[in-house]
Short mmCIF file of C-alpha atoms and ligand atoms in Angstrom, two decimals:
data_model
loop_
_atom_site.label_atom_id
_atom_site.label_comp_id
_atom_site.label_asym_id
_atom_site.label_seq_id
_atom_site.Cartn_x
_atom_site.Cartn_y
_atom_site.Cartn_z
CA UNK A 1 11.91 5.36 -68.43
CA UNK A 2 13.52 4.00 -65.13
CA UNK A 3 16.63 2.16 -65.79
CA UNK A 4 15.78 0.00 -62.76
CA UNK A 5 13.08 -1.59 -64.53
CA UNK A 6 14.58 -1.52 -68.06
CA UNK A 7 15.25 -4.58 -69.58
CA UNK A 8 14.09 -6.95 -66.60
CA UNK A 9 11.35 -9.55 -66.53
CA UNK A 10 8.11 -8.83 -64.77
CA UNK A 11 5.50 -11.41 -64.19
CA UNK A 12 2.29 -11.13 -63.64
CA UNK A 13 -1.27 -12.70 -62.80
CA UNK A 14 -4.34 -11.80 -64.54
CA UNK A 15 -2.87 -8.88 -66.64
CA UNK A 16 -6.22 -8.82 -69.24
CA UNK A 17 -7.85 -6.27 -67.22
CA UNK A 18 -8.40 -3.62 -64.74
CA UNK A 19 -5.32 -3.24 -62.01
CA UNK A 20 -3.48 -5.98 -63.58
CA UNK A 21 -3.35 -4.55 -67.33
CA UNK A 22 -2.43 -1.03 -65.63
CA UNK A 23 0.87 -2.53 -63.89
CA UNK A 24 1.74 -4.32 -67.16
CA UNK A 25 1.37 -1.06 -69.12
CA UNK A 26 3.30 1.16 -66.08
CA UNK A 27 6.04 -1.55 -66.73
CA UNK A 28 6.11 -2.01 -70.46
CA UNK A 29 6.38 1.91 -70.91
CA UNK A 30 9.19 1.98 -68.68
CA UNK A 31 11.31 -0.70 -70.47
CA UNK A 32 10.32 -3.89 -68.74
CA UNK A 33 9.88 -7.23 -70.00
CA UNK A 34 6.27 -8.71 -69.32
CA UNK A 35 4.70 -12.61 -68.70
CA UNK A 36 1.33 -12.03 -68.10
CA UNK A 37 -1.42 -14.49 -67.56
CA UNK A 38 -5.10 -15.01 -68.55
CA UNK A 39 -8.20 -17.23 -68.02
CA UNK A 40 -10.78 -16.68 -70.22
CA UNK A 41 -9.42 -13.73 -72.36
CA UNK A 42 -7.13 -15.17 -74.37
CA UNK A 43 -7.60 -12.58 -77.22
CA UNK A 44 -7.36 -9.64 -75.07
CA UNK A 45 -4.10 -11.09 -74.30
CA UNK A 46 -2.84 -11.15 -77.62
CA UNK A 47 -4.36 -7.47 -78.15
CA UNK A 48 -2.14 -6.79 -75.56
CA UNK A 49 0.98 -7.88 -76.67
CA UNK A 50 0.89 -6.48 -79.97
CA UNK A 51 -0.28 -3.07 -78.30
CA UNK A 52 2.93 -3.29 -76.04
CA UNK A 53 5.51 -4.92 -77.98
CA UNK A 54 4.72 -2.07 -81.28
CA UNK A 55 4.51 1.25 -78.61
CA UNK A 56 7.44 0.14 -75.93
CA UNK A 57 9.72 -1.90 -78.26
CA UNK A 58 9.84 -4.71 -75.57
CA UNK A 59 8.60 -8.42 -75.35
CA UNK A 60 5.32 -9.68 -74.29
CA UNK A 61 3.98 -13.12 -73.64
CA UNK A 62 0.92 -14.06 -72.23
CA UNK A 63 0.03 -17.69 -70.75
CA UNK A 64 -3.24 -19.70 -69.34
CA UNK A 65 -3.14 -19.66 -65.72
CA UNK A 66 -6.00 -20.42 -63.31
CA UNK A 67 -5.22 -19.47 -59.86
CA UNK A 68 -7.90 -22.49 -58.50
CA UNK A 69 -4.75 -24.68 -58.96
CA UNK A 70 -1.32 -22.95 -57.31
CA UNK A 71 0.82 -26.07 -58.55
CA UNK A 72 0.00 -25.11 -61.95
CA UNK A 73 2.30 -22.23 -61.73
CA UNK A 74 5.29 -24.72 -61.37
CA UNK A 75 5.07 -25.87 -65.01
CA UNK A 76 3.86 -21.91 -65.72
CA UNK A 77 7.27 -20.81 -64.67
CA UNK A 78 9.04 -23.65 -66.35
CA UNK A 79 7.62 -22.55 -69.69
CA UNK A 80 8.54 -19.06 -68.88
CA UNK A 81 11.74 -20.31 -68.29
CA UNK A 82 11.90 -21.07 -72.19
CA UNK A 83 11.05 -17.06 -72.98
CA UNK A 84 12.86 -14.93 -71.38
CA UNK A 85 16.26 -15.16 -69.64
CA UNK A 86 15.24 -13.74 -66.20
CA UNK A 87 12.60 -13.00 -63.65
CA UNK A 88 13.15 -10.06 -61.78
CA UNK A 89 9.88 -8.88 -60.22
CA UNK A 90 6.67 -11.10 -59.47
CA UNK A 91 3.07 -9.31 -58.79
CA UNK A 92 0.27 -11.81 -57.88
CA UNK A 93 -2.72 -9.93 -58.87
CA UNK A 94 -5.28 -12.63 -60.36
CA UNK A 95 -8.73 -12.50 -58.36
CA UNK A 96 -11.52 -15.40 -59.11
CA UNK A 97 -15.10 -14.45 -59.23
CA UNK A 98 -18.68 -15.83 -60.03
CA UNK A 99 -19.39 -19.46 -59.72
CA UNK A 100 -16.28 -19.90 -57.60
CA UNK A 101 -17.05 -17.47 -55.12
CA UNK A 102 -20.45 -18.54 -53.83
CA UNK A 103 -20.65 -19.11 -50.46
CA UNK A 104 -17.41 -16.97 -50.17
CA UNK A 105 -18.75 -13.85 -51.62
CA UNK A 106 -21.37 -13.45 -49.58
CA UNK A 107 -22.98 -11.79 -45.89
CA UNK A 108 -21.57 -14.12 -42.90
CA UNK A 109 -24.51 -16.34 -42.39
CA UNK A 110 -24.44 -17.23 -45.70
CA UNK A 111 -20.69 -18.55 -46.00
CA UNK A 112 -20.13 -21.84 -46.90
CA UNK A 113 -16.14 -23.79 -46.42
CA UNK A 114 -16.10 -24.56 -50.45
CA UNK A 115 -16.13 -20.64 -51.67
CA UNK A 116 -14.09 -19.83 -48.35
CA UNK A 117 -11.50 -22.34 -49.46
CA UNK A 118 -12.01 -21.09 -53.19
CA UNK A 119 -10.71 -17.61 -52.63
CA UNK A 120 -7.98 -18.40 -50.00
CA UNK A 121 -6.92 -20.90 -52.96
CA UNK A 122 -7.01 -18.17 -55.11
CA UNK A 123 -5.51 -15.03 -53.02
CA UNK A 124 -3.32 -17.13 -50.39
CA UNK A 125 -1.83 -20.25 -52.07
CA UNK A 126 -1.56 -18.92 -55.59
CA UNK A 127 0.73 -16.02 -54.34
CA UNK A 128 2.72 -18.85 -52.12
CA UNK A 129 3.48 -21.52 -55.01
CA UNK A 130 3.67 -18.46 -57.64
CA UNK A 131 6.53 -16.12 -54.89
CA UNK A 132 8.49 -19.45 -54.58
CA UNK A 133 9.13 -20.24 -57.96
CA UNK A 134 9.75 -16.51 -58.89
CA UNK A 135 12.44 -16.17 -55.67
CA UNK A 136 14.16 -19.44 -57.53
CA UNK A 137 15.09 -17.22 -60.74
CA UNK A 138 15.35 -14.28 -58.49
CA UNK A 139 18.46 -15.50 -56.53
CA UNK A 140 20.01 -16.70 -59.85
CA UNK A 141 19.99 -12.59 -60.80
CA UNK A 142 20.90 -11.09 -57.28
CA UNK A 143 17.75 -10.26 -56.18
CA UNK A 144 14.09 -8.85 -56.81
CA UNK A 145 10.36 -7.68 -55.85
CA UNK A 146 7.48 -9.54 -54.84
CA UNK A 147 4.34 -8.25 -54.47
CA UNK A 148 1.01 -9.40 -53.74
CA UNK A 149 -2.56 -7.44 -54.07
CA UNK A 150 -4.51 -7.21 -51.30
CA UNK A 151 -7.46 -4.90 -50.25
CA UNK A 152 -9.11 -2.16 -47.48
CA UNK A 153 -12.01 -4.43 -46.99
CA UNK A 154 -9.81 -5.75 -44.42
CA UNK A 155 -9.59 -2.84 -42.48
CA UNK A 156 -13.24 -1.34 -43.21
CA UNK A 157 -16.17 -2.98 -43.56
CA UNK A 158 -17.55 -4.10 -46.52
CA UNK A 159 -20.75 -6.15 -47.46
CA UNK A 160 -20.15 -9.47 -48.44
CA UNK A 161 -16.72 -9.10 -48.74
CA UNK A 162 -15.85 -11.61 -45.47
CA UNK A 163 -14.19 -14.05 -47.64
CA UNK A 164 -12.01 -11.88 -49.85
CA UNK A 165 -11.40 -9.69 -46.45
CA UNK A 166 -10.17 -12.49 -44.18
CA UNK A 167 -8.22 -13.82 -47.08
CA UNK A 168 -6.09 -10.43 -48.01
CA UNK A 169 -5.44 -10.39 -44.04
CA UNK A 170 -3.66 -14.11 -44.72
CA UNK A 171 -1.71 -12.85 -47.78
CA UNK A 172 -0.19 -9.89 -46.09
CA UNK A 173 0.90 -11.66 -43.26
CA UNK A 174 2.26 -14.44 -46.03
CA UNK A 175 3.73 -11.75 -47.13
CA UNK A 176 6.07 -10.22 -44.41
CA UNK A 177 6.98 -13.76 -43.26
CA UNK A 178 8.56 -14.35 -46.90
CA UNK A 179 9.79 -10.75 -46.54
CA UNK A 180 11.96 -12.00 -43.63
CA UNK A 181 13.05 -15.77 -45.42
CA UNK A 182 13.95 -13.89 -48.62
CA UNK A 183 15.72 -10.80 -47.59
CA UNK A 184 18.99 -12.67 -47.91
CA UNK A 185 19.00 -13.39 -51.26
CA UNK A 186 17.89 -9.36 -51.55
CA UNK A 187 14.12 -10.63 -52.49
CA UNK A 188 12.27 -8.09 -51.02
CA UNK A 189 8.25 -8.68 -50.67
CA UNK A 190 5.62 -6.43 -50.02
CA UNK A 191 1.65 -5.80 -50.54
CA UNK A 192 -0.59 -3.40 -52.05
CA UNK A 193 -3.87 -2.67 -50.78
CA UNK A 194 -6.35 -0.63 -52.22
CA UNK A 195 -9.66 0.85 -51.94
CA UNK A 196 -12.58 0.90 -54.18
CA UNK A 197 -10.81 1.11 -57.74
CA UNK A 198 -13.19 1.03 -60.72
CA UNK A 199 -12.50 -2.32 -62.12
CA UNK A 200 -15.18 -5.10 -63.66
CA UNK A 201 -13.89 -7.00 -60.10
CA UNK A 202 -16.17 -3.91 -58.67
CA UNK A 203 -18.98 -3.54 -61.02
CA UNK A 204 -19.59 -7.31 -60.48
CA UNK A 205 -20.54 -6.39 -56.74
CA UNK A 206 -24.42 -5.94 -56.70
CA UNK A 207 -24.12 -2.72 -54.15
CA UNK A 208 -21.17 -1.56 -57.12
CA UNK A 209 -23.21 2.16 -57.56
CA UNK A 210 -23.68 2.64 -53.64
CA UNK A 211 -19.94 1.64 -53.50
CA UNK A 212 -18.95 4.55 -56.05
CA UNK A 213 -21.17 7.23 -54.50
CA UNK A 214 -19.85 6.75 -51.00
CA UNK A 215 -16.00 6.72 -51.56
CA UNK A 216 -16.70 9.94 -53.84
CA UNK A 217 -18.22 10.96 -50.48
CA UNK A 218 -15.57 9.61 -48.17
CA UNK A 219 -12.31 10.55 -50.15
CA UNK A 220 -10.82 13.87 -49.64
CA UNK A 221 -9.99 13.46 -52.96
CA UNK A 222 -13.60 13.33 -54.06
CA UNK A 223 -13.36 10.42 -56.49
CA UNK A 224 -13.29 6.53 -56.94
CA UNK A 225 -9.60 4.99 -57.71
CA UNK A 226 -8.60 4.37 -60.55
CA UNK A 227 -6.30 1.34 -61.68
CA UNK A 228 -3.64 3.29 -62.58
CA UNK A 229 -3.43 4.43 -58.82
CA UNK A 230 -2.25 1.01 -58.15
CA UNK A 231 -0.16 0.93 -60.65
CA UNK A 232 2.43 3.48 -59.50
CA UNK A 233 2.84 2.36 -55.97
CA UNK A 234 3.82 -1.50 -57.67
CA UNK A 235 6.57 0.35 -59.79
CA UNK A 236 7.59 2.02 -56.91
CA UNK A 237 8.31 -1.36 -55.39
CA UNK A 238 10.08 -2.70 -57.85
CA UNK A 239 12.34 0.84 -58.48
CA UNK A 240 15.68 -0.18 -56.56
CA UNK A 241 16.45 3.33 -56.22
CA UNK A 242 13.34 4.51 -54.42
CA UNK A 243 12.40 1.53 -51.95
CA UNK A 244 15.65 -0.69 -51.57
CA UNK A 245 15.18 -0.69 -47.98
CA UNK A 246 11.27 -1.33 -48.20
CA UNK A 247 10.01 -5.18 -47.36
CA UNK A 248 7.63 -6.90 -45.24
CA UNK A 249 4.95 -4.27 -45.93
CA UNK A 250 1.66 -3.12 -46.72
CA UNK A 251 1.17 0.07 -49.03
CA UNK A 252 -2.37 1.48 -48.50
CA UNK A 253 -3.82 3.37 -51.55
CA UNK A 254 -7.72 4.48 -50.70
CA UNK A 255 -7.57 7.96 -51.49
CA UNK A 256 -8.01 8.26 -47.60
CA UNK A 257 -11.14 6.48 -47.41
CA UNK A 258 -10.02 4.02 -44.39
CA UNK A 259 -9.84 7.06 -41.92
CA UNK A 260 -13.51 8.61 -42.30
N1 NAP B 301 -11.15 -3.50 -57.87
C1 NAP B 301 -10.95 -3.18 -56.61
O1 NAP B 301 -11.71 -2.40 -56.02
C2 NAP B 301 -9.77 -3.71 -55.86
C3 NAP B 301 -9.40 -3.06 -54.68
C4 NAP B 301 -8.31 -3.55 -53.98
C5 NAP B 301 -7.61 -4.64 -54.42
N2 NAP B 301 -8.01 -5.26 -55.56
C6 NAP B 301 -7.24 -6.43 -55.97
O2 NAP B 301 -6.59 -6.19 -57.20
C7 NAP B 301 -6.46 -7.39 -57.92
C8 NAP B 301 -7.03 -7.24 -59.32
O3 NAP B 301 -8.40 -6.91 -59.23
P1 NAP B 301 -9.18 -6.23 -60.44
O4 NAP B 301 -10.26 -5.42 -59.81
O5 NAP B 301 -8.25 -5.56 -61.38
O6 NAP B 301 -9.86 -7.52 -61.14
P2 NAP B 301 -10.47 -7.70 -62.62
O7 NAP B 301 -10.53 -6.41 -63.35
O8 NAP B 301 -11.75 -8.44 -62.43
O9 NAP B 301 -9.40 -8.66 -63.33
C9 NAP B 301 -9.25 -9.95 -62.85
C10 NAP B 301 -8.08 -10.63 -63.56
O10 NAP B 301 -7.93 -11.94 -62.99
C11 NAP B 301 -8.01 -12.92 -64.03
N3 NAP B 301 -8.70 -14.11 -63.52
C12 NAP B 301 -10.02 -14.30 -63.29
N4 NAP B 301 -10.25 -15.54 -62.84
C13 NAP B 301 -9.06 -16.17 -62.80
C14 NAP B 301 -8.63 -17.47 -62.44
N5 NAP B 301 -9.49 -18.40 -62.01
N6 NAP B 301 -7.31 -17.77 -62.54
C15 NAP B 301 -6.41 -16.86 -62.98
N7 NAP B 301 -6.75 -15.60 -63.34
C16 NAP B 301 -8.06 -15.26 -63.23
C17 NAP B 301 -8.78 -12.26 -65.15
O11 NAP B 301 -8.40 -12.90 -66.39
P3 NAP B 301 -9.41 -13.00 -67.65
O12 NAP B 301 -9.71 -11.60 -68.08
O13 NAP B 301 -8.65 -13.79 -68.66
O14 NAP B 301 -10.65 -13.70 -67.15
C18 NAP B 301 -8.31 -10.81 -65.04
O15 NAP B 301 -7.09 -10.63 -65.72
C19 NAP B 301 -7.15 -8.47 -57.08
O16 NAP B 301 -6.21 -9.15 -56.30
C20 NAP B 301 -8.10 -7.66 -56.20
O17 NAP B 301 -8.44 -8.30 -55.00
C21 NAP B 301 -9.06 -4.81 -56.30
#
């Protein structure tokens, strides 16, 4: 258990699955606190918090959250407000898919402004409206760690992945700009990219098994990644005594896939 992370408040976006539900369990097991939202999975949520709260002896709360509409996460944050007494670390993490992704998830000629617009919403905006209000309660306790996901398929080429591409590119560079505006207050604000990790995100793309069988290829490490992979490197970021002096940057985790 780190005591850096013991006893302070994480929150989270779209904690019911894959990378998300790996950070919250990387943080519950070492002590933390956890808000978590959900969309649809409302009862995966509450699996979640009973799993937690009975094996790491911490609290758990999960709300509804959909990323489609930033502002929401003003009222979010208000309700958190009523839970717990702090908020100490802030990972946007949330992705949209399916209906709101056509014309966004899709090859170039094919793009359309609305699904464009949809995932910037989603990846760029959320992580602006959801970073503010979590700085707010993080100047009132001297400080924390934001972080927002982002991805390699803006640095390597991947089909159909345009939209989601050009809009991690726009969240790390929102990133180090609130890395500069926050470091007073000893906010520090950094992103995670990763390669292929084996989430339903992935097996939703239609090329999903061409996708596993060439990073098995391309890694040196021979295999896909897995969620927990992220994991680390976000409690890493939010561990005082290993990256105090680390902000404004992106973390690459691919397993060394971006350099074949
Ligand atoms: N998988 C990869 O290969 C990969 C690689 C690099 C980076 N990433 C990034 O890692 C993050 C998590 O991806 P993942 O693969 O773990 O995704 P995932 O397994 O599909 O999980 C998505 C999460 O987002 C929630 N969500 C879906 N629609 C939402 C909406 N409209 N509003 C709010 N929440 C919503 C889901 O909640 P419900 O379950 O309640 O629907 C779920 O908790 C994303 O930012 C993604 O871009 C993923």
């Amino acid at each position: 258990m780190l005591e850096t992370i013991k006893g302070k408040t994480l929150v989270i976006s779209g904690a019911t699955r894959g990378i998300g539900k790996a950070i919250l369990y990387r943080f519950a097991e070492n002590g933390a606190n956890i808000a978590f939202t959900y969309n649809k999975n409302e009862e995966e949520a509450q699996k979640i918090i009973t799993d937690v709260e009975a094996k790491f002896n911490i609290k758990a709360k999960a709300y509804p959250l959909n990323v489609l509409e930033p502002e929401t996460y003003k009222d979010l944050f208000l309700k958190i407000d009523e839970d717990f007494s702090r908020v100490d670390f802030f990972i946007s993490n949330a992705i949209i898919y399916g209906k709101s992704v056509v014309g966004g998830f899709a090859p170039f000629m094919r793009l359309k402004p609305k699904g464009l617009n949809n995932i910037y919403t989603a990846t760029v905006l959320a992580f602006v409206v959801g970073a503010q209000e979590a700085a707010k309660r993080m100047q009132k306790v001297g400080g924390g760690s934001i972080i927002s996901l982002s991805s390699t398929g803006n640095l390597v080429y991947m089909p159909n992945y345009a939209g989601h591409g050009n809009s991690k590119n726009a969240v790390e560079t929102m990133v180090k700009y609130a890395a500069m505006e926050l470091g007073e207050f000893n906010i520090r604000v950094n992103a995670v990219s990763g390669g292929p990790i084996d989430t339903d995100a992935l097996k939703a793309f239609p090329d999903y098994e061409q996708i596993k069988a060439a990073v098995q290829e391309q890694s040196p490490l021979n295999r896909m990644g897995d969620p927990k992979d992220i994991a680390g490197a976000c409690l890493f970021l939010c561990d005082n005594n290993s990256s105090a002096w680390l902000t404004g940057q992106t973390i690459v985790i691919d397993g060394g896939t971006s350099f074949k």
